Every structure is written in C-alpha cells, then in structure tokens.
Coordinates of C-alpha atoms in Angstrom, one line a residue:
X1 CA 18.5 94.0 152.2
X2 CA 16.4 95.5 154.7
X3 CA 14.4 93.7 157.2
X4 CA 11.8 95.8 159.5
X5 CA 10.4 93.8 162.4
X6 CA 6.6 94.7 163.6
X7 CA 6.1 92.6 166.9
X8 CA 2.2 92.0 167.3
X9 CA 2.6 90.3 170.9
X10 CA -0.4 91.7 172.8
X11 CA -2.7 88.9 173.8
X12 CA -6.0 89.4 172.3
X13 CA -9.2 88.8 175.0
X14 CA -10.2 84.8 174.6
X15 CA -13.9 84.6 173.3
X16 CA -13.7 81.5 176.5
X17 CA -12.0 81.8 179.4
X18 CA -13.8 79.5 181.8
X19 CA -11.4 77.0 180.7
X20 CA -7.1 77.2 180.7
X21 CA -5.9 76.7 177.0
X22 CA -3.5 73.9 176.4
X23 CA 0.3 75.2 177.0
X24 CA 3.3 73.2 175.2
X25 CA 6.9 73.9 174.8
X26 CA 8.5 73.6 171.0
X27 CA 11.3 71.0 171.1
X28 CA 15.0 71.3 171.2
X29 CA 15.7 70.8 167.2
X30 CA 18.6 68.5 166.9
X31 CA 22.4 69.8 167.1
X32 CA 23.4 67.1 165.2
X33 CA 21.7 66.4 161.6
X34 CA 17.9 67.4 161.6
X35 CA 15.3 64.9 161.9
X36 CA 14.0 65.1 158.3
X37 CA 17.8 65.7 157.0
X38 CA 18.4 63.5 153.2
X39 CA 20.8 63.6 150.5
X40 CA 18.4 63.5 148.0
X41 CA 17.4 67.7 148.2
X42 CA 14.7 66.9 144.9
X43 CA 11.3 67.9 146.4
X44 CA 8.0 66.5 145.5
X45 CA 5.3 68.7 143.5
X46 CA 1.5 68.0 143.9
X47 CA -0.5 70.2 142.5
X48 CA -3.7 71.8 143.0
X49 CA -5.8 72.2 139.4
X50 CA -8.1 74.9 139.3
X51 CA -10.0 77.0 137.1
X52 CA -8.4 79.2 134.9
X53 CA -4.2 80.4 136.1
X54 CA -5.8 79.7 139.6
X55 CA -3.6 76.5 139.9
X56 CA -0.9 76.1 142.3
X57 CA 1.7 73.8 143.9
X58 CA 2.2 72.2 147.1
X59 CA 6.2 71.5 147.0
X60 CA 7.0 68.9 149.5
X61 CA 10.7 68.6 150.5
X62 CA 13.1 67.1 153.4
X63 CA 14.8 70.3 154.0
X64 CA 14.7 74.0 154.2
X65 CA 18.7 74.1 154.3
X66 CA 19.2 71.7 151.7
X67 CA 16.0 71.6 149.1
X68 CA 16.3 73.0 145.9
X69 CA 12.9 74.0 146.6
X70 CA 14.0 77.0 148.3
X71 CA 14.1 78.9 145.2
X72 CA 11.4 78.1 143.6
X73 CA 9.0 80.1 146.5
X74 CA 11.1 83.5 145.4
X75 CA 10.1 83.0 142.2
X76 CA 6.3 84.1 143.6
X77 CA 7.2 86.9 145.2
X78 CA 6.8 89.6 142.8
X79 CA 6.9 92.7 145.0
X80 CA 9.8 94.6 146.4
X81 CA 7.7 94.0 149.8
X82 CA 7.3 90.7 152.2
X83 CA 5.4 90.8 155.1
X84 CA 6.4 87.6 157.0
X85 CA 3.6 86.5 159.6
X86 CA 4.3 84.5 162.4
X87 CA 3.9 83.4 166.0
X88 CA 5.9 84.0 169.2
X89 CA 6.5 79.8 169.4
X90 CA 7.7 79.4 165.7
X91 CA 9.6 83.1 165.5
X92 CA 13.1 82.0 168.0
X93 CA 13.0 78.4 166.1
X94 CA 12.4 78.9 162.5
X95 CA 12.1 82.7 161.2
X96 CA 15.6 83.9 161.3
X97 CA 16.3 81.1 158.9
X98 CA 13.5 81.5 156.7
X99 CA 14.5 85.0 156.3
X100 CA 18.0 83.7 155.2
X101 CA 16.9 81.6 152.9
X102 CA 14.8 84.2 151.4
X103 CA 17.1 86.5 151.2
X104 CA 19.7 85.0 149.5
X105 CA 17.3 84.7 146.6
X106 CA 15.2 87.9 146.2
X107 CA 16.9 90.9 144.4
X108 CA 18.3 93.0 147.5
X109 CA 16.3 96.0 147.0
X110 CA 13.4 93.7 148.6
X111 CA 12.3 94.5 151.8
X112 CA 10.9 92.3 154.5
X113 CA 8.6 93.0 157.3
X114 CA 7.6 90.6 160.0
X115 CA 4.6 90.2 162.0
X116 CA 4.6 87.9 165.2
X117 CA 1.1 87.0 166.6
X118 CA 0.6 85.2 170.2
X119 CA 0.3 81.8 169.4
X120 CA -2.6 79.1 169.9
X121 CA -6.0 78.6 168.8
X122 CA -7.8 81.0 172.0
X123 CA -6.2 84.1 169.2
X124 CA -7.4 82.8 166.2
X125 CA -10.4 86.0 166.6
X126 CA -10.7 89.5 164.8
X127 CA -8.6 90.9 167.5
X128 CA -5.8 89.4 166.9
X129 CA -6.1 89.5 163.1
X130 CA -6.3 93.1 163.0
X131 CA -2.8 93.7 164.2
X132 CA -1.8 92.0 160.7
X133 CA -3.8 94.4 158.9
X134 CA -2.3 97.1 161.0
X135 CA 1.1 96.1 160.5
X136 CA 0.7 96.3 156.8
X137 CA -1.4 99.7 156.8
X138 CA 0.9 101.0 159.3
X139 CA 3.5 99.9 156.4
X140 CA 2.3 101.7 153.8
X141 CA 2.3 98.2 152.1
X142 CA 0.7 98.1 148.9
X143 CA -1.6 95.9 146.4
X144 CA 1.7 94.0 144.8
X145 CA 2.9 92.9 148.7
X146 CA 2.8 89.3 148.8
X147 CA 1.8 87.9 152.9
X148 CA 3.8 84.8 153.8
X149 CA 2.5 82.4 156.8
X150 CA 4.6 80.5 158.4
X151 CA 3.8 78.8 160.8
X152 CA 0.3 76.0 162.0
X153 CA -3.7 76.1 161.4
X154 CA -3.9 79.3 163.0
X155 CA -1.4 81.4 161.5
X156 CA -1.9 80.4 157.7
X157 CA -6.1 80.5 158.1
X158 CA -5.7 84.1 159.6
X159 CA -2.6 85.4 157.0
X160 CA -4.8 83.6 154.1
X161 CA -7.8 86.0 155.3
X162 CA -5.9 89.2 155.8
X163 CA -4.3 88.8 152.5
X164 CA -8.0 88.6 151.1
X165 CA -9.2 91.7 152.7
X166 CA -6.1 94.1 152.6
X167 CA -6.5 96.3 150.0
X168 CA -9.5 93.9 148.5
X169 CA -6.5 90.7 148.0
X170 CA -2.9 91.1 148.0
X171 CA -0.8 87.7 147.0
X172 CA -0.1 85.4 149.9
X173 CA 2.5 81.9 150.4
X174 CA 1.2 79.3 152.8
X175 CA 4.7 77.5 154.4
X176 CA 3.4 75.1 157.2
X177 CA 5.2 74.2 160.7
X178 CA 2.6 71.5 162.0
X179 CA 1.5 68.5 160.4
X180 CA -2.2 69.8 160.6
X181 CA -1.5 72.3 158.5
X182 CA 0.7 70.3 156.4
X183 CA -1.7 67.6 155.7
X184 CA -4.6 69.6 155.7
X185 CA -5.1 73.7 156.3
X186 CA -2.6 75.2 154.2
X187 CA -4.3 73.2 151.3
X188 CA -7.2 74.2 149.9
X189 CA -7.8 78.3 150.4
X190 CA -10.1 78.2 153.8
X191 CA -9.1 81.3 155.7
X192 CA -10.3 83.1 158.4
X193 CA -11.1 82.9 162.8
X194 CA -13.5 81.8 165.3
X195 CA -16.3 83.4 166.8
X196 CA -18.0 83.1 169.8
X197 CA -20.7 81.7 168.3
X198 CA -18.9 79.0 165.9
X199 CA -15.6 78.0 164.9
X200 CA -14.2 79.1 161.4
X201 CA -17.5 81.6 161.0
X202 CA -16.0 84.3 159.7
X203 CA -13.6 83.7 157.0
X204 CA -12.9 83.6 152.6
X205 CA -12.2 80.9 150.2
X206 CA -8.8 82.1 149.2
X207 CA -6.2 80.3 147.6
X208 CA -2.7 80.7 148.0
X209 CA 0.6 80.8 145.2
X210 CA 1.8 77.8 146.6
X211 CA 2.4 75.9 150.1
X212 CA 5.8 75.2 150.5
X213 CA 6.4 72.1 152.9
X214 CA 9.8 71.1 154.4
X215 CA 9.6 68.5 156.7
X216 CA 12.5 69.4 158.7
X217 CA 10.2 72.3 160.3
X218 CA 8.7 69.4 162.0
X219 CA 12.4 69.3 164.3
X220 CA 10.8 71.2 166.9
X221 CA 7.2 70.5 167.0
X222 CA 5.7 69.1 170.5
X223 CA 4.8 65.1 170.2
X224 CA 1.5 66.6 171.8
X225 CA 1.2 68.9 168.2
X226 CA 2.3 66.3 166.1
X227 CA 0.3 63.6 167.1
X228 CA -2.8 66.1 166.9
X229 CA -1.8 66.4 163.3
X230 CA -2.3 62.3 162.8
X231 CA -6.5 62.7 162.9
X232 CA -6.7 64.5 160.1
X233 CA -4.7 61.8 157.7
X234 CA -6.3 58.7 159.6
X235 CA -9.5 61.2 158.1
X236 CA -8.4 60.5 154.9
X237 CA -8.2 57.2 155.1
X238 CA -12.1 56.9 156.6
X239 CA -13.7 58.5 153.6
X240 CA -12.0 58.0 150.5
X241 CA -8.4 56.2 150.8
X242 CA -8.9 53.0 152.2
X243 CA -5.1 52.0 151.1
X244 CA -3.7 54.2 153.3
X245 CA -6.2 53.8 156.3
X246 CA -4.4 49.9 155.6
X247 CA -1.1 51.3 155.6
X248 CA -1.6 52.9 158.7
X249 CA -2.8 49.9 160.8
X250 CA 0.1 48.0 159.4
X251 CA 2.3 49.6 161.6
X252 CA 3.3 52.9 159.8
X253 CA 1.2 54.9 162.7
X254 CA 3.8 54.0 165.3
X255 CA 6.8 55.2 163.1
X256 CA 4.4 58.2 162.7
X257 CA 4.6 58.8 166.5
X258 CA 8.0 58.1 166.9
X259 CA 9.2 60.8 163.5
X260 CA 10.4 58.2 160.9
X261 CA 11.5 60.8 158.1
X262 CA 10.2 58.1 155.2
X263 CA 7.2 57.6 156.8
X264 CA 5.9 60.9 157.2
X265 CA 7.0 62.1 153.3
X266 CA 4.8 59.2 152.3
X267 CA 1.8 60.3 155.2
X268 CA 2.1 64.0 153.8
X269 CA 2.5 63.8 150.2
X270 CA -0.5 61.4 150.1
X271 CA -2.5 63.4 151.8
X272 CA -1.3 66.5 150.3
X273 CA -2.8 64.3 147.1
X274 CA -6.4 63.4 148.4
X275 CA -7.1 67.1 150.0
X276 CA -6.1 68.8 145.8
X277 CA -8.4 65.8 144.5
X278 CA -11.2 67.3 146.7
X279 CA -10.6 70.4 146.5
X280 CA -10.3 70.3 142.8
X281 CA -13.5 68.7 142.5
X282 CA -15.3 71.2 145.1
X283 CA -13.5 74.3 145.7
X284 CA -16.0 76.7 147.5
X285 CA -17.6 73.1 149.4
X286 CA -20.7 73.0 147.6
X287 CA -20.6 69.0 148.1
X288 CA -18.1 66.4 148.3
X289 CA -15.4 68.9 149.6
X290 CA -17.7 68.9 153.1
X291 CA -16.9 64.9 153.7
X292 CA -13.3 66.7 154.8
X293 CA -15.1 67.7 157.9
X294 CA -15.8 64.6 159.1
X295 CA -15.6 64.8 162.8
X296 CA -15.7 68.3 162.5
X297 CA -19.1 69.4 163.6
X298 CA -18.4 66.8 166.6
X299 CA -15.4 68.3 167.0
X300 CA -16.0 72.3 166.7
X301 CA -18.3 72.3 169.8
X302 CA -15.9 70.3 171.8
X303 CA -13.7 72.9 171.2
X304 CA -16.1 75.8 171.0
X305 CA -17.3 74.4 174.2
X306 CA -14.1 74.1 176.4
X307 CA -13.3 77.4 175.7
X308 CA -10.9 77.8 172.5
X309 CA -6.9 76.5 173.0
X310 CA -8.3 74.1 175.6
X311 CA -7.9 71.2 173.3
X312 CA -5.4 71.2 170.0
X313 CA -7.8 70.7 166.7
X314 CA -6.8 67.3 165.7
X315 CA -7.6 66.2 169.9
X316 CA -11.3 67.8 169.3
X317 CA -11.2 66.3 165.9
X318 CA -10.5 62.9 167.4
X319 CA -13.6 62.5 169.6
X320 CA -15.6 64.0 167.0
X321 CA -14.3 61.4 164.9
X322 CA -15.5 58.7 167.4
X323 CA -19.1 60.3 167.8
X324 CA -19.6 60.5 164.4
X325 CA -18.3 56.8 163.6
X326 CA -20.7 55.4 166.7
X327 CA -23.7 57.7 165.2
X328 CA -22.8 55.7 162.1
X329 CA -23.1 52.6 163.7
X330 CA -26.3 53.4 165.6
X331 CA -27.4 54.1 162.3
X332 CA -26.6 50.7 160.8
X333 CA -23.9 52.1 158.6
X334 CA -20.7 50.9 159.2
X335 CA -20.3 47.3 161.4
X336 CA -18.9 46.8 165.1
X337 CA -15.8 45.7 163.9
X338 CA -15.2 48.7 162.1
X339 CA -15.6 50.8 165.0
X340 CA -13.5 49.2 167.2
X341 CA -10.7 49.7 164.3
X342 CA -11.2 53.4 164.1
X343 CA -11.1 53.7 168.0
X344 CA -8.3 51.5 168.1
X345 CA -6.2 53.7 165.8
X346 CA -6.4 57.1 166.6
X347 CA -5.5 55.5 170.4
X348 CA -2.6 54.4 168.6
X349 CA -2.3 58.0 167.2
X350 CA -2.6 59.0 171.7
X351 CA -5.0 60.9 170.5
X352 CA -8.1 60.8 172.7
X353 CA -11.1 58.9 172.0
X354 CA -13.9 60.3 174.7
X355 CA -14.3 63.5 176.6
X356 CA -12.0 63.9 180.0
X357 CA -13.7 63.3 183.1
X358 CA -13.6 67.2 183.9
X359 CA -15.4 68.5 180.5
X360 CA -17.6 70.9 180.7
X361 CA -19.3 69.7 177.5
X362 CA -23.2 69.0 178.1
X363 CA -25.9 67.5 176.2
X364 CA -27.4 71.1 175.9
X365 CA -24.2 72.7 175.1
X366 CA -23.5 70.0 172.0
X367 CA -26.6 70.5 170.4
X368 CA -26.9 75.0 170.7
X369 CA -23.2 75.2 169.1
X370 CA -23.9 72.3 166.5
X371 CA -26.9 74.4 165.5
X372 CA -24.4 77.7 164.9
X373 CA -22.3 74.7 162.5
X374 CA -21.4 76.2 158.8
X375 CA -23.1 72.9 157.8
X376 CA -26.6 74.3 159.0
X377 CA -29.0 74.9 156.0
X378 CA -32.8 76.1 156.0
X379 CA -32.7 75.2 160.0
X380 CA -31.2 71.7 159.5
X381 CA -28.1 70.4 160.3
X382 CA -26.0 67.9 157.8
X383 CA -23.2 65.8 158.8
X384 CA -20.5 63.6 157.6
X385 CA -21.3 60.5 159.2
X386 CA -19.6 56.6 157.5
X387 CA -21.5 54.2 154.9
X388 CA -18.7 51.5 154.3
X389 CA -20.1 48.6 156.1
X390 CA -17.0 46.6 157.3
X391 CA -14.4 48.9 155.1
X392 CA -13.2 52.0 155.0
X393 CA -13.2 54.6 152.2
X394 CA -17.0 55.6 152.0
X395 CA -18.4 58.1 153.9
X396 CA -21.9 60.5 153.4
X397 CA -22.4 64.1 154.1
X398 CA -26.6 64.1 154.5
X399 CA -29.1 65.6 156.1
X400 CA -31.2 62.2 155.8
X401 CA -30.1 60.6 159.8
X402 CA -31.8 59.8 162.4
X403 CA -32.0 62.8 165.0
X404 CA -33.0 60.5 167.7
X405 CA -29.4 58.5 166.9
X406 CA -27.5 61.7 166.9
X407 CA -29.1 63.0 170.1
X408 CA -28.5 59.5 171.3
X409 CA -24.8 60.2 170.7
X410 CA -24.0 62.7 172.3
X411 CA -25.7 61.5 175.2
X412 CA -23.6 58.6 175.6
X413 CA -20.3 60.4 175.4
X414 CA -21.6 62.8 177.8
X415 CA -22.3 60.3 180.3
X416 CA -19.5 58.3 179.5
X417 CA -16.7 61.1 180.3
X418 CA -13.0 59.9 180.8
X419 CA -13.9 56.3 179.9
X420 CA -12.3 55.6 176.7
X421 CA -11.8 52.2 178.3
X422 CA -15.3 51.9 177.7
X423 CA -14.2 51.3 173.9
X424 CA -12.4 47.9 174.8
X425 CA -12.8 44.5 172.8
X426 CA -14.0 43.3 175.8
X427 CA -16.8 45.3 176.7
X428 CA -17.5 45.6 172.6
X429 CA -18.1 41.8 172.9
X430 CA -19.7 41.8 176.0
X431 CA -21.8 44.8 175.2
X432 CA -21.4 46.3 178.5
X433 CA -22.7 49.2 177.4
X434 CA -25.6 50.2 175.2
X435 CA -25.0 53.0 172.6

C-alpha cells in the first residue's frame, strides 16, 4: 500500500499576537495497558437521524487496537484515495497507528496521503486551511477522495470545511482525539475557522460519514485539554439533561478528572446522545440547536479577545458559562443557589470561573466582538441565558433580556478579574458583593 506524506508545518500568522497562546505537552501513553483498555471490544452506536441517506453514526468504543469498530470506518471509504489530516501534537502519538489500522482493512491498491497542520486554536484561519486544500490539489486528488480528521476542535472544524469546498464536497470521517471534540465538535457538521473579527465566521454546515470515537486516544491528552473538554458536557446538563448535571455532582466529575474509563464511556456516549437529539431537531441552528452555545457568545470574545490559543475553548467556555448563569440570575431566572452549584462544578471540573488578574478583556472590548457574534440579527444580539429557577435542564435562547443586566455583567467580571473566590458560599450569603 502506498502511503505519501505531505507535511503542512509552516506556522500560519496569528490573527492576535498581543497575547502568548497556551503551550502543553501530550502525555506519555501508558507502556503497560492503555487507559481506556477492556475486554469487551463491542462499541457503542448512536446515531445521528437526518433527512433523507443524510444519517450517520457516531461509534463509540474503548479501543483502537482492540474494537471491532475498526472495520466498520473502511467500509466508508469508497475511493482508492485517503488524505489523512492531522496535527504536529497528535501525528508522533496516534497516526502511525491509525494508518495501521487502516491499512489492514482497505484493499491495497489504496493510497494514503497525510497532511500535518501546526496545532492549537491561534491556526484555526484560512492560512492554515489552505495548505489542506493545497495538499489535495497538489495531489491530483479527486471528487471520490474521502478527508479523514483526526485529531481535536480545530482539526475536524477545518478538515469538515475543506472537504466542503474541495472540488464543491468530497466525503470526509470525523475521528476525535479530545474530549471537546468527542462530546461536542465532531458531532453535528459545523466546520470552518476564526476570523479576526469573530470566532467560527467563516465556515459550512457539513456533515460527516461517521465520527469514530475510541477512548483510548484520550492516553495522551494533557489533564489541562481534558478538563477543558468537561464544560461542554456540564453544558448539557444546564439546558436540557438535568439527570446527568445530577450525576455529575454526585461525584462522577472527580473520576472525570482523574480518567475513570467507565466514567467517561457513560460522559461521552450521553452526550454523544443529547448533541444528535439537537441536532436532529435543528440541523442548520434555526432554533433550539443555538441553546448548544450557551456560554458561547461569553466565551468567543474572551477568546477572541486574548488573542486566539491564549485560552483552550472549554477554559473560555467556562467563564462564559458563569456570565451567562449570573446574567440569568440578574435577570430573576434561575435562584442563588443555583449559581453557586454551577460555579461550584466547573471549579470541580479546574476549569476557571472568572477572568485572570492579567486579562486584557475590557468592558469595551466584550461588547464590539459580542456585536460581530453569529447570533447577531437585524442589529440585535440573542443569547442563551438559564430559565430553570432552582433546577437545571431549561435554558432560553432570546433576544427579550435586559441590556442593562447584560452590560451589568460584564462589568462585574471585568472588575472582578482573578477573584473567583469572590464566588464563595460565604460571600454568596453575606452578599459581599453586588452583581
């Protein structure tokens, strides 16, 4: 079989670079047995019902060397040509064995390419996604190639866009290496990069043939990355899965954290489940798919802001979480008690719950890139904000808030910079502080 490598390591320009991107090193995998190693190889299907043979599955399984799984992604491919995108952080851990894998199954007149981008979000820009499209131009590649991301966010939202531009939509396979993307991006068929101006502005709904998760990918991913990857399920459980918001707080978040193998099957598969409910209902985000982003408008300016990479996602996410759960309580929507929960947890999650005391993020700065938001219609800005009271589960996505509360918001976390101790039961009770 023959296997041509395209290396695509040039770092493209940073739309921000008044700020230095977060740096991490991939873990040691295991020399032993793998984290996620089990006897039991049967993987778990979800799938994602759509209009028309539109449909596809999201196959969930313990282990790349061990799942049955493994053959089933083959059976997609239906070209005699793979490109195989990548980054420089996954490509020494994870791509010579993916490639084994696939090989052993494909006929061996198939040929593989590879692609490997510089990794992190400050490359997620047209730049850097043109040296996909010039591998596979450069390749000759043609209409029947079928794309394959492997790798976080970044890599399956820009693969998922070049596959529906190159030669008007070649086939693509998402195959996940963070828990972001397992949970979250590779679901769905949102694809495409940043802009200076926004995050995410310049991009297709495109769905994949399938997303192929196998939890032992996880071996090697930073604590820093992984917990990142725990904002967008505690998500789930704010606006529509109170059960598992429960199951978190129980306990199960810590054994998150600390890699329990049972734990995070049952995390991913059942959010794997709530993000093809949505989507099912609201492919192209016309309405209830948008309550996905909550945190998100929050959250894109933070990271917009700092300068792109400075911040992981699910960190930005995290404080936009928090704004948008203390806008809902300056609105009267959801209770104190409440708030303190949701603080309470994604701590838990060490994710971070205000802005550090050296952000750069001002009052002024929020409010000009939450204007450039995807959510901004006819001049006015919507946002996802919680309507549950006491509980979880119920959120909004309106237009109908108080922009006096909002502006009040932001305020407070500005002024408020490296105090997440401000969130304590104490000074709750006490009210120390005035929102």
């Amino acid at each position: 079989m023959l296997l041509l490598i395209v290396n695509a390591l040039c770092v493209a320009a940073a739309f921000n670079t008044h700020t230095k991107p977060a740096t991490y090193i991939l873990r040691k995998p295991s020399t032993s047995t793998t984290l996620y190693a089990n006897p039991n190889p049967n993987p778990t299907i979800v799938t994602v019902p759509l209009s028309g043979s539109r449909s596809y599955d999201i196959t969930i399984s313990p282990s790349l060397a061990s799942s049955s799984s493994t053959n089933s992604l083959p059976s997609l491919i239906k070209s005699s040509a793979v490109l195989v995108v990548t980054s420089d952080k996954i490509a020494p851990f994870h791509l010579k064995n993916f490639l084994a894998h696939l090989t052993e199954s494909l006929p061996s007149s198939t040929t593989f390419h590879t692609c490997i981008l510089p990794d992190g979000e400050q490359h997620k820009d047209l730049p850097t996604l043109n040296k996909i499209l010039d591998a596979a131009l450069q390749l000759k590649l043609d209409r029947k190639t079928t794309f394959v991301a492997l790798g976080g966010g970044v890599i399956g939202d820009m693969v998922g866009f070049a596959a529906s531009i190159f030669l008007r939509g070649v086939n693509f396979i998402q195959v996940p290496t963070t828990v972001m993307a397992m949970v979250d991006s590779s679901v769905g068929g949102k694809t495409g990069v940043n802009h200076a101006v926004g995050k995410n502005l310049i991009g297709a709904f495109y769905q994949p043939e399938g997303v192929f998760v196998w939890l032992d990918l996880l071996d090697t991913l930073p604590d820093r990355e992984l917990c990142s990857g725990l904002s967008e399920i505690v998500k789930y459980g704010l606006i529509r899965d109170k059960e598992l918001f429960h199951w978190l707080e129980s306990g199960n978040v810590e054994k998150l954290v600390n890699r329990d193998k049972t734990v995070f099957a049952e995390a991913v598969t059942r959010s794997c489940r709530n993000k093809a409910e949505v989507v099912a209902a609201d492919e192209k985000e016309a309405g209830v798919r948008a309550t996905l982003n909550l945190g998100h408008t929050y959250g894109h300016a933070i990271e917009n802001g700092s300068g792109y990479g400075t911040f992981l996602h699910g960190e930005a996410v995290s404080i936009g979480t928090i704004m948008a759960a203390v806008h809902s309580y300056k609105e009267g929507w959801i209770s104190e008690e409440l708030l303190k929960r949701i603080v309470g947890l994604l701590e838990r999650c060490r994710l971070p719950v205000c802005l550090p005391k050296e952000s750069e993020m001002t009052f002024e700065k929020f409010k000009e890139l939450m204007q450039g938001d995807k959510k901004v219609s006819n001049g006015v800005l919507s946002l996802i904000l919680l309507k549950g009271g006491g509980e979880v589960g119920q959120c909004v996505f309106t237009s109908d808030y108080s922009e006096t509360m909002c502006d009040e918001t932001i305020r407070f976390f500005v002024e408020n910079k490296g105090k997440g101790w401000i969130f304590s039961e104490v000074n709750l009770k006490q009210r120390q502080f005035k929102f």
